[in-house]
Amino acid sequence: MKDEKNGGKKIAILGSTGSIGTQTLEVVRSNPELKVVALAAGSNVERLEAQVREFHPEVVGMWSEQAACDLRTRLSDLNVRVVTGMEGLLEIAVLPEIQVLVTAIVGMIGIRPTIAAISAGKDIALANKETLVTAGHLIMPLAREKGVSILPVDSEHSAIFQSLNGEPKGRVEKILLTASGGPFRGRTREQLAHMQVEDALKHPNWSMGRKITVDSSTLVNKGLEVMEARWLFHVELEQIQVVVHPQSIIHSAVQFVDGAIIAQLGIPDMKLPIQYALFYPDRKPMDGKRVDLFEMGQLTFEKPDLQTFTGLELAYKAAKQGGSMPTVFNAANEKAVALFLNKSITYLQIPELIGSAMEQHRVILEPTVEQILETEMQTYEYISGRISH
Ligand code: NAD
Ligand code: MG
């Protein structure tokens, strides 16, 4: 990774006002060698203004034109450029000064900026898993061609990345992808039928954005992570085993060809994987709570219940079919989760809608970005049609 000795490391964050975005800025706050060149967010003008005043980026992006106007007025005393929409995200992604782009945006909106940044030779600290799930076949070869690193921010993938460190290539037997099991671990389908938004938003170990919190409760998040791991670490689907580990202390592990298992443990805190991605291959000091194994006493493991949490089963199916099917899985889930959060559908309608969207889709092998985005739109329309009838 290209690191400038004098000016520090220059980064841009897409999705700076969200859960990963604000934690990335906390990491910046305690590491003065990181310099924020650009920030972008959806519509939270107030939070973005405060971030600009604290971190002094040169460019900021607001998705909506109206929010951008408001931000320009608020920041008229500063010398900062405000850009908007997809054009703005693409402009930020390729700014000549930046070395690392942190993708902390939610959803497939991240595909085009990620591809643009890789094409311009930027390393990617990747939180935005939906991008890799739907366009991994385009992103990974491009990254290899351009010699850029895709550094995982997702805690499980960071754990796998850390466990692989220094091991010879091609010596992986299996990836043990851990899952907390979410707030509904151990529940039956009958019980799940009655779950409300408030129940799904109570994650036992992690505090995250709303969409990913619901995805953790359905195990769809784990399904997306299986697909993410496959692209990041070039393994077969059969080599990825999901292990339910309710304490969330082992963040994932790798089993090698000699049977050795190397794992990364830590308290659940996204700042560690974020900091590791930003300074890789260095490991910087970090304050905070440590794992106390005596206090923990026990670490436990279970098989995932695929009959109850059908979202994970559907993810495996989508991954096996490949091509545009992971896009359908992801887009259907995104739409269904938004409808659930609006209280327009019930909890179990989330996997039901994903399943029926997948059934009506004809797979496009090796889809282009345009075909991926078209498939996303068609899936959204399909689900809207299903709900309005
Ligand atoms: P979040 O909802 O808290 O934040 C999303 C951010 O993206 C916000 O800043 C929002 O303003 C911005 N955004 C949304 N739409 C935008 C648009 N059109 N243009 C510009 N900005 C836009 O989400 P999060 O929980 O931080 O998750 C971000 C990504 O990281 C997701 O892909 C998620 O799966 C992944 N992830 C999150 C966690 C976590 O702990 N939160 C852990 C692992 C992976
Ligand atoms: Mg994760």
Coordinates of C-alpha atoms in Angstrom, one line a residue, residues 11 24 52 55 79-80 104 108 120 145 148 192 207 226 254 271 325 329 355 373:
I11 CA -8.7 8.9 2.9
T24 CA -14.1 5.5 11.0
V52 CA -16.7 19.1 8.1
F55 CA -12.1 17.1 10.1
N79 CA -13.5 26.8 1.7
V80 CA -15.1 23.4 1.0
A104 CA -19.4 2.8 4.4
M108 CA -25.6 -1.3 -4.4
A120 CA -8.0 5.1 -10.4
E145 CA -5.3 -5.8 -12.7
V148 CA -5.0 -2.3 -5.5
L192 CA -40.7 -15.5 14.4
S207 CA -24.7 -1.7 17.5
V226 CA -20.7 -16.0 2.8
V254 CA -9.3 -20.2 9.1
K271 CA -13.0 0.3 15.4
M325 CA -29.0 -14.2 -8.7
F329 CA -31.3 -11.9 -3.4
G355 CA -37.6 -16.6 -2.3
L373 CA -28.5 -2.2 -11.7

